[in-house]
Structure formats: C-alpha cells, structure tokens
XYZ file of C-alpha atoms in Angstrom:
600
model
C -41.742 1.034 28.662
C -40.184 0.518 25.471
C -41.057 3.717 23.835
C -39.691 5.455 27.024
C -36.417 3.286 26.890
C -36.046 4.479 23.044
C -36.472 8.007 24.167
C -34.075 7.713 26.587
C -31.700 6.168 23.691
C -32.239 8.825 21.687
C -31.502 11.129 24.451
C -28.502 9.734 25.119
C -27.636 9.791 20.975
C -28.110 13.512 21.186
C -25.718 14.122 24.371
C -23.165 11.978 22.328
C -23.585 14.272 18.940
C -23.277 17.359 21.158
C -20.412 16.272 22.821
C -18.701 15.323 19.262
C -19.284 18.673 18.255
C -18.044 20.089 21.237
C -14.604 18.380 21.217
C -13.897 20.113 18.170
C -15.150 23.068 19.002
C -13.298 22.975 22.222
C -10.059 21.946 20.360
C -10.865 24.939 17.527
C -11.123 27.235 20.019
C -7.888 26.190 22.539
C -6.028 26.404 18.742
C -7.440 30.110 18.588
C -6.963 31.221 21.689
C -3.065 30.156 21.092
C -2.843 31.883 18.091
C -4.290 35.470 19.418
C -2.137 34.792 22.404
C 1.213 34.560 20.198
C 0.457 37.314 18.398
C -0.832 39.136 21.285
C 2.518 38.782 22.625
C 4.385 39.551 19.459
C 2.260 42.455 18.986
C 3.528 43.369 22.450
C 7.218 42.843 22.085
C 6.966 44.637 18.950
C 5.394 47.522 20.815
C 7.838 47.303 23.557
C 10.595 47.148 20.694
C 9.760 50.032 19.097
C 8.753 51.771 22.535
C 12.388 51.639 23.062
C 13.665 52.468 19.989
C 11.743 55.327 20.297
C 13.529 56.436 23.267
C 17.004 55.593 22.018
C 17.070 56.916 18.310
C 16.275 60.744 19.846
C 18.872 60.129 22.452
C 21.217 59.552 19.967
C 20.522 61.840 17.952
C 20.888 64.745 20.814
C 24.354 63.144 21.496
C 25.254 63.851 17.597
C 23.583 67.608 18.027
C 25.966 67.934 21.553
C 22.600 69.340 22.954
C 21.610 66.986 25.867
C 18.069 66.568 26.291
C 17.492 65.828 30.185
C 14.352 64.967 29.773
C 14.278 61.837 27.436
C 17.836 60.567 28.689
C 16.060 60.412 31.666
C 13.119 58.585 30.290
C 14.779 55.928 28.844
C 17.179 55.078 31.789
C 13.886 55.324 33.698
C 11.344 52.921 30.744
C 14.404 51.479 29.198
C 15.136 48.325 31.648
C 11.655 47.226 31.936
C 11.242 47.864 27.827
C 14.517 45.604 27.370
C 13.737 42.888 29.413
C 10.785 42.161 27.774
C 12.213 42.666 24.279
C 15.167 40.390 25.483
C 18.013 42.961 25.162
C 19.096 43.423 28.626
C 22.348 43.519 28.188
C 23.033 45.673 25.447
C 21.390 48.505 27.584
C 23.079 47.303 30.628
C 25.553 48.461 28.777
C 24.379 51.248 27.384
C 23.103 52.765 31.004
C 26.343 52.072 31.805
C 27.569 54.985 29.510
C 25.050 57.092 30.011
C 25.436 57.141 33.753
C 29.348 57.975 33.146
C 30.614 61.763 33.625
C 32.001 63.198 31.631
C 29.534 61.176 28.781
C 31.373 59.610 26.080
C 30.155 60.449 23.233
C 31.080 57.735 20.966
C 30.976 55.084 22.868
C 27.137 55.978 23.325
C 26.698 56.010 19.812
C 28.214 52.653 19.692
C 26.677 50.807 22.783
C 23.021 52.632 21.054
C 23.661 51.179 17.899
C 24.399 47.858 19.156
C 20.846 48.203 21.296
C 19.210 49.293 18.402
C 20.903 46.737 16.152
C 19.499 43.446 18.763
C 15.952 45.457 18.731
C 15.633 45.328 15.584
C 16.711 41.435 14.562
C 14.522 40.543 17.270
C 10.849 40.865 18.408
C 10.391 44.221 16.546
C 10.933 42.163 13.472
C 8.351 39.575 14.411
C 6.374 41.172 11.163
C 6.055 37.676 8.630
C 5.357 38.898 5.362
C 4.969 42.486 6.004
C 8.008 43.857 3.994
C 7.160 47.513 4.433
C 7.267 47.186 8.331
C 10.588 44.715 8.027
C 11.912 47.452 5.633
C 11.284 50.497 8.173
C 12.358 48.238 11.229
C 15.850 47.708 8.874
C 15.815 51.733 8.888
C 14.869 52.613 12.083
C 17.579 50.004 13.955
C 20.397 49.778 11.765
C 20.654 52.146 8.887
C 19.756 55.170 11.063
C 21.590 54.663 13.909
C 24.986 53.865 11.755
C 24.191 57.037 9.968
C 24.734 58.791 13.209
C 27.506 56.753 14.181
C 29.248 58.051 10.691
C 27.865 62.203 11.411
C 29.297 61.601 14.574
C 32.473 60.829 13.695
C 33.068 62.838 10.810
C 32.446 66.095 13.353
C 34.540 64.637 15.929
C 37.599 63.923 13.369
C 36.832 67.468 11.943
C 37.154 69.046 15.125
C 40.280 67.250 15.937
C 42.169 68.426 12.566
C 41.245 72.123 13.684
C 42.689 71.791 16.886
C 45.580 70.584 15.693
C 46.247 73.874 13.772
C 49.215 72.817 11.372
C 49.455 73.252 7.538
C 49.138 69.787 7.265
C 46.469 67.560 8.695
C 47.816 64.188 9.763
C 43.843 62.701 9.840
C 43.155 64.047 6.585
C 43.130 60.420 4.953
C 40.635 59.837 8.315
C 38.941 62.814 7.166
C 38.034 61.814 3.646
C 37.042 58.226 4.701
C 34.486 59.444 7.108
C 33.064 61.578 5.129
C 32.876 58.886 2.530
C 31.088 56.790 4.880
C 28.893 59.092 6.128
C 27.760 59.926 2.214
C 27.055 55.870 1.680
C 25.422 55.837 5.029
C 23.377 58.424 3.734
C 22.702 56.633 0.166
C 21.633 53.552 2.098
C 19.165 55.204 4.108
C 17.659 56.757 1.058
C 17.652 53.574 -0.983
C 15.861 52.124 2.208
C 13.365 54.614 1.920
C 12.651 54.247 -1.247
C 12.285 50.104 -0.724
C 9.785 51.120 1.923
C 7.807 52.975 -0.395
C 8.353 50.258 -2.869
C 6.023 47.786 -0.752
C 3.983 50.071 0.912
C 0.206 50.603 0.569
C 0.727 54.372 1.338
C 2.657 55.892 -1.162
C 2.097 59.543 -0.069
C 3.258 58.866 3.306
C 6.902 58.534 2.358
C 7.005 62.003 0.452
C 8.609 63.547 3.281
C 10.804 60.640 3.865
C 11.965 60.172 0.581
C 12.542 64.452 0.584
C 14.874 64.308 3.453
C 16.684 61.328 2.808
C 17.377 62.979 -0.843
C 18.770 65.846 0.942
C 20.907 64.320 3.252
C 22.610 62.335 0.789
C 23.141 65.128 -1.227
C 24.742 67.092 1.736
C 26.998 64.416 2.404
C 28.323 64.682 -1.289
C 28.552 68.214 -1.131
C 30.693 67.138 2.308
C 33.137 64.534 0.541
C 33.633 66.593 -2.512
C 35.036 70.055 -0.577
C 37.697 67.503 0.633
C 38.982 66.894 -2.762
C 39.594 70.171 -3.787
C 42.985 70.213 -6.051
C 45.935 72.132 -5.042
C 44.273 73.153 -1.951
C 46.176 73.491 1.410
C 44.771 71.066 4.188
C 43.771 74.134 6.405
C 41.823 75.608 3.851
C 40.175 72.330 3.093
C 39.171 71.724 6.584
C 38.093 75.250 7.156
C 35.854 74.872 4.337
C 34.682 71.899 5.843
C 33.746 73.400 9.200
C 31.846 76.182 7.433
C 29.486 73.615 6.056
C 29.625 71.957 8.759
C 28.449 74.271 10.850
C 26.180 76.187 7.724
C 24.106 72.653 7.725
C 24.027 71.868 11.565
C 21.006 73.115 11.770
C 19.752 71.450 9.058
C 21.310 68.200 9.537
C 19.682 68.512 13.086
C 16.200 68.853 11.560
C 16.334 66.607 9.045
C 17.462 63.706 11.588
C 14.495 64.487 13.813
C 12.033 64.248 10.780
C 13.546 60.995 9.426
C 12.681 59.276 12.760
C 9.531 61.112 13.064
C 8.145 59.379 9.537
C 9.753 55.942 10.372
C 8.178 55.688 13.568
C 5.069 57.014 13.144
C 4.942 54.639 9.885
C 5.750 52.009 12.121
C 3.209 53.062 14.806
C 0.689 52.672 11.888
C 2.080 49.540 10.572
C 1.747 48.324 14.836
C -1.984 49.432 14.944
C -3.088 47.776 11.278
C -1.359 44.459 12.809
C -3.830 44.736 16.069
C -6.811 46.008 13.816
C -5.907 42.813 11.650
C -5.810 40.582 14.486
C -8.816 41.819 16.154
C -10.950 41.030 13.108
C -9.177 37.662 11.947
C -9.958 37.000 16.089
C -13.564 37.985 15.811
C -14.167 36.696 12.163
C -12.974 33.277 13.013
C -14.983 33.510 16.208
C -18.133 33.683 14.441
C -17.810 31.333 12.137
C -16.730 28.394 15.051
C -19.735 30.120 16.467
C -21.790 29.396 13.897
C -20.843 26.082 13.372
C -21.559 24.967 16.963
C -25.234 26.623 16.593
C -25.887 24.427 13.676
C -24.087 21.407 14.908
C -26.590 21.705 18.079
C -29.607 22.847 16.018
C -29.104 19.828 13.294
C -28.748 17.422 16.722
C -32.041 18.835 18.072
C -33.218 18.397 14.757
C -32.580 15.044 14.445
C -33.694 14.293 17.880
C -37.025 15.298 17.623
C -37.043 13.578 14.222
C -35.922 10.184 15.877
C -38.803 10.957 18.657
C -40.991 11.008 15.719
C -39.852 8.143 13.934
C -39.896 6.183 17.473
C -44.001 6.990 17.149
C -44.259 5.536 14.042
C -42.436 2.974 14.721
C -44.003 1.934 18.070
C -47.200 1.815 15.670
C -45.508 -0.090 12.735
C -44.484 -2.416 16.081
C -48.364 -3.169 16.898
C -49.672 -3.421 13.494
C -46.572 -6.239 13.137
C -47.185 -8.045 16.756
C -51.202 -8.172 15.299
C -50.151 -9.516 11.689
C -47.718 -11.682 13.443
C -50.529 -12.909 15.911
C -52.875 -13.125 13.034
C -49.822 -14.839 10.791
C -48.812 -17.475 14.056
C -52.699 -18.502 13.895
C -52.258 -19.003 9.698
C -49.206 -20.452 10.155
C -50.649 -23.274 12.993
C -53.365 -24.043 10.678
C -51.197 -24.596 7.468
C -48.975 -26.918 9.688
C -51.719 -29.036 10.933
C -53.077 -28.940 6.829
C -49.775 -29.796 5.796
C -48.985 -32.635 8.331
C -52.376 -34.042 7.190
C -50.959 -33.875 3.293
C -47.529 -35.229 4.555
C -49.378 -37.832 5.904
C -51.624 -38.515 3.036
C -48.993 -37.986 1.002
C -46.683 -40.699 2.457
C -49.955 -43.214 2.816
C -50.250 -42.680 -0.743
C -46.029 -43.385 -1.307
C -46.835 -46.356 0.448
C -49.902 -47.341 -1.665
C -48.043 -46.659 -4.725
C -44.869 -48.574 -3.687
C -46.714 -51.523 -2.798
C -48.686 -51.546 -6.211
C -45.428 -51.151 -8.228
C -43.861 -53.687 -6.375
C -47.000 -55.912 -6.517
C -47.173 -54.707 -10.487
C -43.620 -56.133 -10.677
C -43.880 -59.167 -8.858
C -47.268 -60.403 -10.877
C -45.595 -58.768 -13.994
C -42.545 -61.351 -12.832
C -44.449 -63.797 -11.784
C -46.128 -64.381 -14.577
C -43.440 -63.665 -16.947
C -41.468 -66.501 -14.766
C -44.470 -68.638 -15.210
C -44.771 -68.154 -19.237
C -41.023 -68.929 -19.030
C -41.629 -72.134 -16.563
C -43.973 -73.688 -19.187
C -41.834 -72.616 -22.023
C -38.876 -74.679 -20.487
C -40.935 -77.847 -19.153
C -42.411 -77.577 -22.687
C -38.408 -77.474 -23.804
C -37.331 -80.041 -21.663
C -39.933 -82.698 -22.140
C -39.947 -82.031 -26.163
C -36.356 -81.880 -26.639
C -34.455 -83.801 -23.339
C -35.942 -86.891 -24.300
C -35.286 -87.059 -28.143
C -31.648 -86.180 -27.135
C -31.075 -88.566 -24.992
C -32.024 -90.957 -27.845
C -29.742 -89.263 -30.170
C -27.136 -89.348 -27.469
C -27.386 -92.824 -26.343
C -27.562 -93.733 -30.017
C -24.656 -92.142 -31.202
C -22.954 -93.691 -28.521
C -23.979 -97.030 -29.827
C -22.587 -95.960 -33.106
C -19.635 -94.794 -31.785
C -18.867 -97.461 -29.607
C -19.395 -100.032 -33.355
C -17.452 -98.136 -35.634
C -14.560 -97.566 -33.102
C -11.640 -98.816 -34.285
C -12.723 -99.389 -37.893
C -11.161 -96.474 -39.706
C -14.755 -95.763 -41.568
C -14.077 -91.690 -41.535
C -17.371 -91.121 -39.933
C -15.476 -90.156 -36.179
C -15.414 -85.952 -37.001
C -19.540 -86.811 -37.982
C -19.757 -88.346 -34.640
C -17.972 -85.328 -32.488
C -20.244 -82.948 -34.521
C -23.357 -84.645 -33.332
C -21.871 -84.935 -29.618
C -21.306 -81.457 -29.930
C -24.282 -80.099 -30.914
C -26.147 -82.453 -27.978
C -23.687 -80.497 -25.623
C -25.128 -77.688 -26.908
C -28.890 -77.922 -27.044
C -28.413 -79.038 -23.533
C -26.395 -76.263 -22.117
C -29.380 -73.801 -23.997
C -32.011 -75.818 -21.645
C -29.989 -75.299 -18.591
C -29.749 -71.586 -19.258
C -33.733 -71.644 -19.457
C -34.011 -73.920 -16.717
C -31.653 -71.150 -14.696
C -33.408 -68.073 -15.922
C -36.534 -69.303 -15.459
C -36.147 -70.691 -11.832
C -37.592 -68.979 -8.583
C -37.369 -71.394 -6.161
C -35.281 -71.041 -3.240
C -31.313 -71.732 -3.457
C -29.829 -74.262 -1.186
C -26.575 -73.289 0.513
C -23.934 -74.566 2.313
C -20.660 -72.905 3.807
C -17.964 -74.250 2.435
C -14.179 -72.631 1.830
C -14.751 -70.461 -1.009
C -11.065 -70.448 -2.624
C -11.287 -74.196 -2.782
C -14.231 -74.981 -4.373
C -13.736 -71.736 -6.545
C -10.375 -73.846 -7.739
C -11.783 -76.886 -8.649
C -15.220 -75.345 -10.275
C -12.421 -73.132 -12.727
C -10.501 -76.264 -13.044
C -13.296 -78.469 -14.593
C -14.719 -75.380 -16.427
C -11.315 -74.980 -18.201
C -11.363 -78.815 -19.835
C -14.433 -77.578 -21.814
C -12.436 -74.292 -23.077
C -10.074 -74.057 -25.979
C -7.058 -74.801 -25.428
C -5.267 -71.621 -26.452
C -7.462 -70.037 -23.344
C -4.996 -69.081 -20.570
C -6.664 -69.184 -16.888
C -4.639 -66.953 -13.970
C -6.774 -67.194 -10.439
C -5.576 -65.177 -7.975
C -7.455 -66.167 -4.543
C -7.120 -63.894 -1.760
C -9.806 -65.805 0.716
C -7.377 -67.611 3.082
C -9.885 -70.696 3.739
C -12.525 -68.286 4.425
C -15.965 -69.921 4.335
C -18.808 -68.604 2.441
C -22.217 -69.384 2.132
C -23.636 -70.415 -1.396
C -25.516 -72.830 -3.110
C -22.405 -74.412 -5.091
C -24.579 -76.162 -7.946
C -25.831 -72.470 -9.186
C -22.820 -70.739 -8.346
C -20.712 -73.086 -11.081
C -23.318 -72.285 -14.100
C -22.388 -68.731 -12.625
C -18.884 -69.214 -12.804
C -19.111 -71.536 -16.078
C -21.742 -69.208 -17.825
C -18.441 -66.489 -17.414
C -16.002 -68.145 -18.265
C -17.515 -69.643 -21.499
C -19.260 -65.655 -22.069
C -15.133 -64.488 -21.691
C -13.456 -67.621 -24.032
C -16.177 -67.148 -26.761
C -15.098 -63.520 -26.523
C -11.452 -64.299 -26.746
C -11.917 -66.491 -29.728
C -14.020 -65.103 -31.596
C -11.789 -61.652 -31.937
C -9.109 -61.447 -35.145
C -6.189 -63.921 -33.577
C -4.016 -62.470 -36.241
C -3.327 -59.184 -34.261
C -5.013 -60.399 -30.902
C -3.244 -60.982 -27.506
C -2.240 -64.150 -26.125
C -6.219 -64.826 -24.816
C -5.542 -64.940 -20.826
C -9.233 -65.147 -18.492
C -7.946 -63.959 -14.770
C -9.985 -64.790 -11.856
C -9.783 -63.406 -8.391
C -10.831 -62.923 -4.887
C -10.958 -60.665 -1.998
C -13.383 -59.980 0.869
C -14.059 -56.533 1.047
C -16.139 -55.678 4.298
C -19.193 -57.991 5.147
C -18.747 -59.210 1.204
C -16.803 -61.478 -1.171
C -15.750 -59.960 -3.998
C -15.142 -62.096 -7.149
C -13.656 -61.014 -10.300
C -13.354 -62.577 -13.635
C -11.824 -60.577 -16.418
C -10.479 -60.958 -20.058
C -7.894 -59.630 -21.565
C -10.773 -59.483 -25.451
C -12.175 -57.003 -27.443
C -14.308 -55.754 -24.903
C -17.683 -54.447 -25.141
C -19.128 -51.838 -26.740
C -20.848 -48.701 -25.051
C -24.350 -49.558 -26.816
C -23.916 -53.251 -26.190
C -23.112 -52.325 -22.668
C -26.898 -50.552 -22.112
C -28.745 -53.370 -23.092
C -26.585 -56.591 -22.279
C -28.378 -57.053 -19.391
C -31.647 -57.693 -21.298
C -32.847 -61.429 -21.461
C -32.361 -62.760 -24.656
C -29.997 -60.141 -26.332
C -26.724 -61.562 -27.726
C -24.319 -60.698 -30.330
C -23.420 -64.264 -30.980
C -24.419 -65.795 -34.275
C -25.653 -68.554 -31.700
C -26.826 -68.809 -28.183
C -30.094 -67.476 -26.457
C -28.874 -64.476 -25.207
C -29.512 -65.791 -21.469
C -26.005 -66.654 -19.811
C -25.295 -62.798 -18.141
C -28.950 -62.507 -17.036
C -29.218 -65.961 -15.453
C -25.620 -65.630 -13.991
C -27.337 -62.113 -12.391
C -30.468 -63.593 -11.507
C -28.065 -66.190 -9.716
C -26.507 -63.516 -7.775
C -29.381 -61.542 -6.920
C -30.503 -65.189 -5.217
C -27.504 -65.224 -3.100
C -28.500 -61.221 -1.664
C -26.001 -59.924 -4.329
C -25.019 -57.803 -6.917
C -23.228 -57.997 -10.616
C -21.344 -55.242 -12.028
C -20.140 -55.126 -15.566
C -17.368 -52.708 -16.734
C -15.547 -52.488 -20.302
C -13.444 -50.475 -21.861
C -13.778 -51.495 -25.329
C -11.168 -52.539 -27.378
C -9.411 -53.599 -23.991
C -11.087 -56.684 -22.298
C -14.197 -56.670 -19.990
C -14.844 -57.368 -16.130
C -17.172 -58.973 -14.261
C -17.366 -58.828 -10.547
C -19.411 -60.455 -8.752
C -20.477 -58.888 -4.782
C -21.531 -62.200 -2.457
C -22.452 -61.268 0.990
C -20.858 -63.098 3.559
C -24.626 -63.664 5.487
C -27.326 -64.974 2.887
C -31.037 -63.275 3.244
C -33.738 -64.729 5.170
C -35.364 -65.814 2.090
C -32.739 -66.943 0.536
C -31.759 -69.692 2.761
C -33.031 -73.097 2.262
C-alpha cells in the first residue's frame, strides 16, 4: 500500500515537472508564433508596397515618355486599390485613380498625385526593413528620389515645349527654363549619390554596376542640359532650339535609361524581399528546434528522474523493513535497559538513602560525642572553678564591704578582682551554652518588648561611649522563644559588636553606634544587629564560625557559635555579612512556629 501510494506520488511529481516545462514551452512558443506572425505581415505589406510601386513607377514613367501603356495603367487601377488598402495608402491613390480616370489625362498632376503615392509607400510598410540599410536605401530611391526625378524631366519638357510655342525672340520662361533644368540635374545627382549609398551597404557589389552606369549617365545628360542654356551672347530661340535637339537626340535614351534604373532597384529589392523570408524561415525553424529540443530533454530528464525515484522508492521500502526490524529488535533492548535501569535507580536511591542516614548518623555520634567531651569539660569547669569563685567573690565582698569608706587605695584592686570574676563566669556560660543539647523552653511573648528591655540591661554592662539605636518594627507581635537563651544571644552580640567598636583606633574612628532592628518578613522574624566598626575581614569571615577561633587577645572564641547554635535551637538561621573596614551585620531569621523538637 505504501509503496503503491509513493508511486502514485511520484507519478504525480512527474505530471507536475512536465507541466512546468510545458508552460514555458507553451509561452516560448505563443512568443514565436507572434514574432513570425509580425513579420509575416511586414513581409507582406512590404510585398504589397513594392507590388504597387511596381505598378506606379512604370506608369509614370510612360506619362514622362507621352507613350501610354494601356496595359499596366490598366493593371494598377485594376491591383492598385486592393494593394493600397493593405499598405494603408488609400487615399493617395484615391486620388491618383482619380487622375487617371480623367480625359484628357493631366499629365502633371499624375506625376504629382504618383509621387505623393509613392512618397506614403515608401515611409510606410515598404520601409518596415530595421537595420537593413541597403533595402531602406533602395526603398529611399525607388519612392522618392525616382519619382521626383520624373517629376523634374517632366517639367523641364513641358516648359521647353511651351517656350517653342511661343515663337518670339525672347522667351519669357527662360528663367523657368534654367531652373528646371537645374533641378532636374540635382535630381539626377541625388539619385546617383543614392546609388552609390546602396552599393555602399550592400553585400552585392556587382549588382549595382548597371545602376551606378546609368545613374552616371543621366546626371551627366542633365549637365550637358543646364549648360546649353547658358550659352553667352546667344539669342533665346537659338538656346531653346538647341535645347529641343537634345532633347529630343536623348529621348530615347532618357527613356531607356529610366526603365533600367527601376528595373535594378526593384529587382534589388525583390532580392532584398526574398533574403528577408529566407531569413525568417530559418530564424523560424532554427528557433523551433532548439524549443524542440529543450522540451525532449525536459521530458526525457523527468522520465529519468521518475524511474530513478521508482528505484529509490525500492530501496527505500527495504531500508524501511530493515529499520521497523532494528527498531523492533531496538524497542525489545530498549524495554530491557529500562527495567535494568529502574532496578539501578532504585538501588541507587536505596543506597542515597543508606548513605544519608550513615552521614547523618556519622554526624550526630561525631556530635554527640563531641557534645559529650564538651559536657564533661564544662561540669569539670564548673565544679573546679564556680565554687572557688564564689569564695573569691563572696570574699572580696567582705573586703569590700570593711574597707569601704576608709580611703585605704585598695578600691581599683577590688573592681579588678570583681572584674575578672565577671569574666571567668561569662567564659563558663559560653561553655555551658555551646555545650548544651537539651531542649529549649519557650514561651510567646511580644517580641519588641522583651527585645527592649533585654538591650536595655545589656547596655549597663557596655562602655559608655557605645551608642545603642533599636528600631522595632514588630507592632506587639508575639513570638515564640525561649527568652533566657535568646538574651546570651542578644548579649553575646552586642558585647561581640562593643568589643569591636572599642578595640578599633578611636583617634580616627566613628562615633561607635550598635543599631538593632526588627521586621517580620513572611512566616519569620527577622532581627538585625549591626555596627558601625572595623568590620571583618574576608579570611576571618571563612572561619569565624569555627568553635573556638577568636581574634581577641582574650575570650574562648565561643560567643558567635553558641549565639548560632542558639538559633539553630529555635528552627533558625544566622547570617553574617561585612564589608570590612565598614562595620559588620548580624541577622538573625526566627520562625514565627518553633519545630516539633524544639518545643518544650
């Protein structure tokens, strides 16, 4: 079915080439066909053109001799209409049948109204030649030149005829006389320098001997003509006399020599006429071939590649099977390394699991026991040192208490000592803190307020010099915390920020100012507590998380990492961020819900 469906594709593929290559064929051909059929038809009116020019020019040239020819004045009144119309010169030999028709002829004005006739043949279809100069050079001849020619002979006998009749001693046309035969002898000069043009451009040279022979002849004759009118000191009558002798001596030439140089124009233009067909026939027939041609390979290349695509469909209806069987065969692969791969997902994930709850166990017992190492490091602490310093502390308040009032100089001794109790304690509360993993016990309470009075009671223990801002943005909200741990939180930053403060060169330092703030931000309070100190430094900043690390000359290096082990407690998070030179911030993320196992 499919193979048959493809065939019927390809079928339809080669109808669709074919049919491309006929549309231009089609068009190639319709353009072809209008060219042969313009030229046809110029070839035709050209014909027709000098059909009738052909039959006019003799005419003419009878009415010059004063010999009528019956026979071809009846031809062209007979071929001449039809011959005009389709040259498109119907009126000029309207008029011209007109004149002919008249009795007695005129033989002027047939001259004229044949010389207009041959004039519109000859600037119209006749000259339909494009760049064939020899044939537009004859045409020139043939309708213009020649015709005029007569026009001049004409006159010139007529105006010579007319001085002898008058018979006086003086001619009053003589003036008349002279011109004519001046125009007659220019007449003649252009028809041989037309000749010779002709001959100039054409192919043929030999062809024009005759031509060129009589035209020669003629113009000489006509200055023969013009020059026995300018005889000095010769009477009129005498002049005119010696006119008509030549006249009449070269009649019969004249006659001849007319009839021969229409006989080489239009059989030169009959040749021209039959190259033009010959020309057309094989530019027809040449052209005709080649489309020809073209079509035969368009449609054998379309076969071609028809049976080529059959071929290819073969192979590729057997490329198809051998892919549906290594797709069968791949499907079956594929099911079985989907089934072997679930099973390693699956492994794969047990063993996540398994390793997750190692690490986690790893760090728990690694914790634990750290935590527990730590537990009997502080209960060791506590009992060894607690009790001897609350000996020295109750004693030195004894002391105190004696030498008050007695101006013995021993009172800075006494702060020193109260002092450094201060301090050994707060350094077993930060173990005590660190080391604790017991559950915290929390209470909701308004946040803001307790927050105010924890920063208040922290501050009394602060230098003076310290500046506190709080900025509390909680509106009574109440939060749940275990408020005992949260102020060594609090107090472990605030005493971390005023050590900072102090401790920095006061001589170019800032007025030391802590801020502390709040917001809730989501399902979390968000506490801040920054410093306006030197800040912290980027390698400080990678390890100042680490339990006992501190910079201090003093201290354990506990307070951040039990204030974040404090948080942690609460379900959440401490972030640290300094730019140094520029203060540091802590802020501290509480959630708003504790965790399950944080609550008490």
């Amino acid at each position: 079915m499919t193979h048959l469906l493809a065939s019927h594709i390809a079928g339809f593929r080669l109808l669709r080439i074919v049919l491309l290559l006929a549309i231009p064929t089609v068009l190639l051909g319709w353009q072809l066909f209008s060219q042969v059929w313009d030229e046809r038809a110029n070839l035709k009116a050209s014909g027709d053109g000098l059909m009738l020019l052909s039959l006019t020019v003799p005419v003419m040239i009878d009415v010059v001799e004063g010999e009528e020819e019956p026979a071809r004045k009846a031809a062209l009144i007979e071929l001449g209409p039809k011959l005009a119309n389709s040259v498109g010169v119907a009126a000029e030999f309207e008029s011209l049948q007109h004149d002919l028709s008249a009795t007695p002829p005129d033989a002027r004005a047939i001259l004229l109204k044949a010389s207009q006739l041959s004039g519109a043949v000859g600037g119209g279809a006749v000259r339909q030649n494009g760049a064939d100069r020899e044939a537009n050079a004859l045409i020139n001849l043939a309708s213009a030149t020649l015709p005029r020619l007569l026009e001049s002979y004409n006159t010139l006998r007529m105006q010579e005829v007319d001085c002898l009749a008058e018979g006086t001693k003086s001619c009053a046309r003589m003036e008349d006389l002279v011109l004519a035969t001046a125009g007659l002898e220019f007449k003649a000069r252009e028809l041989a320098a037309g000749a010779i043009g002709a001959r100039a451009v054409s192919d043929d040279i030999g062809a024009y001997n005759r031509l060129l022979n009589t035209t020669h002849w003629l113009n000489f004759d006509t200055a023969s003509l013009r020059i026995s009118l300018l005889q000095p000191d010769a009477a009129d009558t005498s002049t005119i006399a010696k006119l008509d002798d030549a006249l009449k001596a070269g009649q019969s030439k004249w006659q001849s020599s007319l009839r021969a140089v229409w006989s080489d124009i239009n059989d030169r233009l009959a040749t021209n006429l039959d190259q033009r067909s010959a020309r057309l026939a094989r530019w027809f027939w040449r052209t005709a071939a080649i489309s020809l041609a073209a079509t035969v390979l368009g449609i054998v290349t379309a076969i071609s590649m028809f049976q080529s695509n059959l071929r290819k469909l073969d192979e590729l209806e057997d490329a198809h099977k051998q892919a549906n069987l290594a797709r069968a065969e791949a499907e079956r692969t594929s099911s079985d390394l989907v089934d072997l791969n679930e099973g390693m997902v699956r492994v794969n994930a047990e063993l996540a699991e398994n390793l997750k709850a190692l690490n986690s166990a790893q760090d728990m017992l690694v914790k634990k026991t750290r935590m527990e190492q730590m537990g009997q490091l502080t209960a060791t602490i506590a009992h060894e040192l607690r009790n001897p310093l609350g000996a020295v502390r109750t004693s030195t308040f004894l002391l105190e208490r004696k030498t008050r009032g007695r101006d013995l100089g021993i009172e800075g001794q006494i702060q020193r000592i109260n002092n450094g109790i201060t301090r050994c304690d707060d350094i077993i509360t930060q173990l005590l803190d660190f080391s604790r993993t017991k559950q915290i016990v929390a209470s909701a309470e308004d946040f803001d307020s307790w927050l105010e009075r924890t920063v208040a009671e922290e501050a009394q223990r602060l230098p003076p010099q310290v500046t506190i801002n709080c900025e509390l943005g909680l509106d009574g909200l109440k939060v749940p915390f275990d408020p005992t741990r949260m102020q060594r939180a609090i107090g472990n930053l605030l005493s971390n920020a005023s050590e900072a403060l102090m401790g920095q060169d006061q001589s170019t330092a800032k007025p030391p100012v802590i801020s502390v703030s709040t917001r809730r931000d989501g399902e979390f309070v968000i506490v801040e507590v920054q410093d306006n100190g030197p800040g912290i430094s980027p390698e400080n900043m990678l390890r100042i998380r680490d339990p006992l690390f501190t910079t201090k000359s003093f201290g354990t290096g506990l307070g951040l990492p039990a204030v974040e082990q404090i948080v942690v407690q609460h379900g959440g998070t401490l972030h640290v961020s300094s730019e140094f030179g520029h203060g540091a911030r802590f802020v501290l993320q509480l959630p708003l819900e504790l965790p399950v196992e944080s609550a008490a």
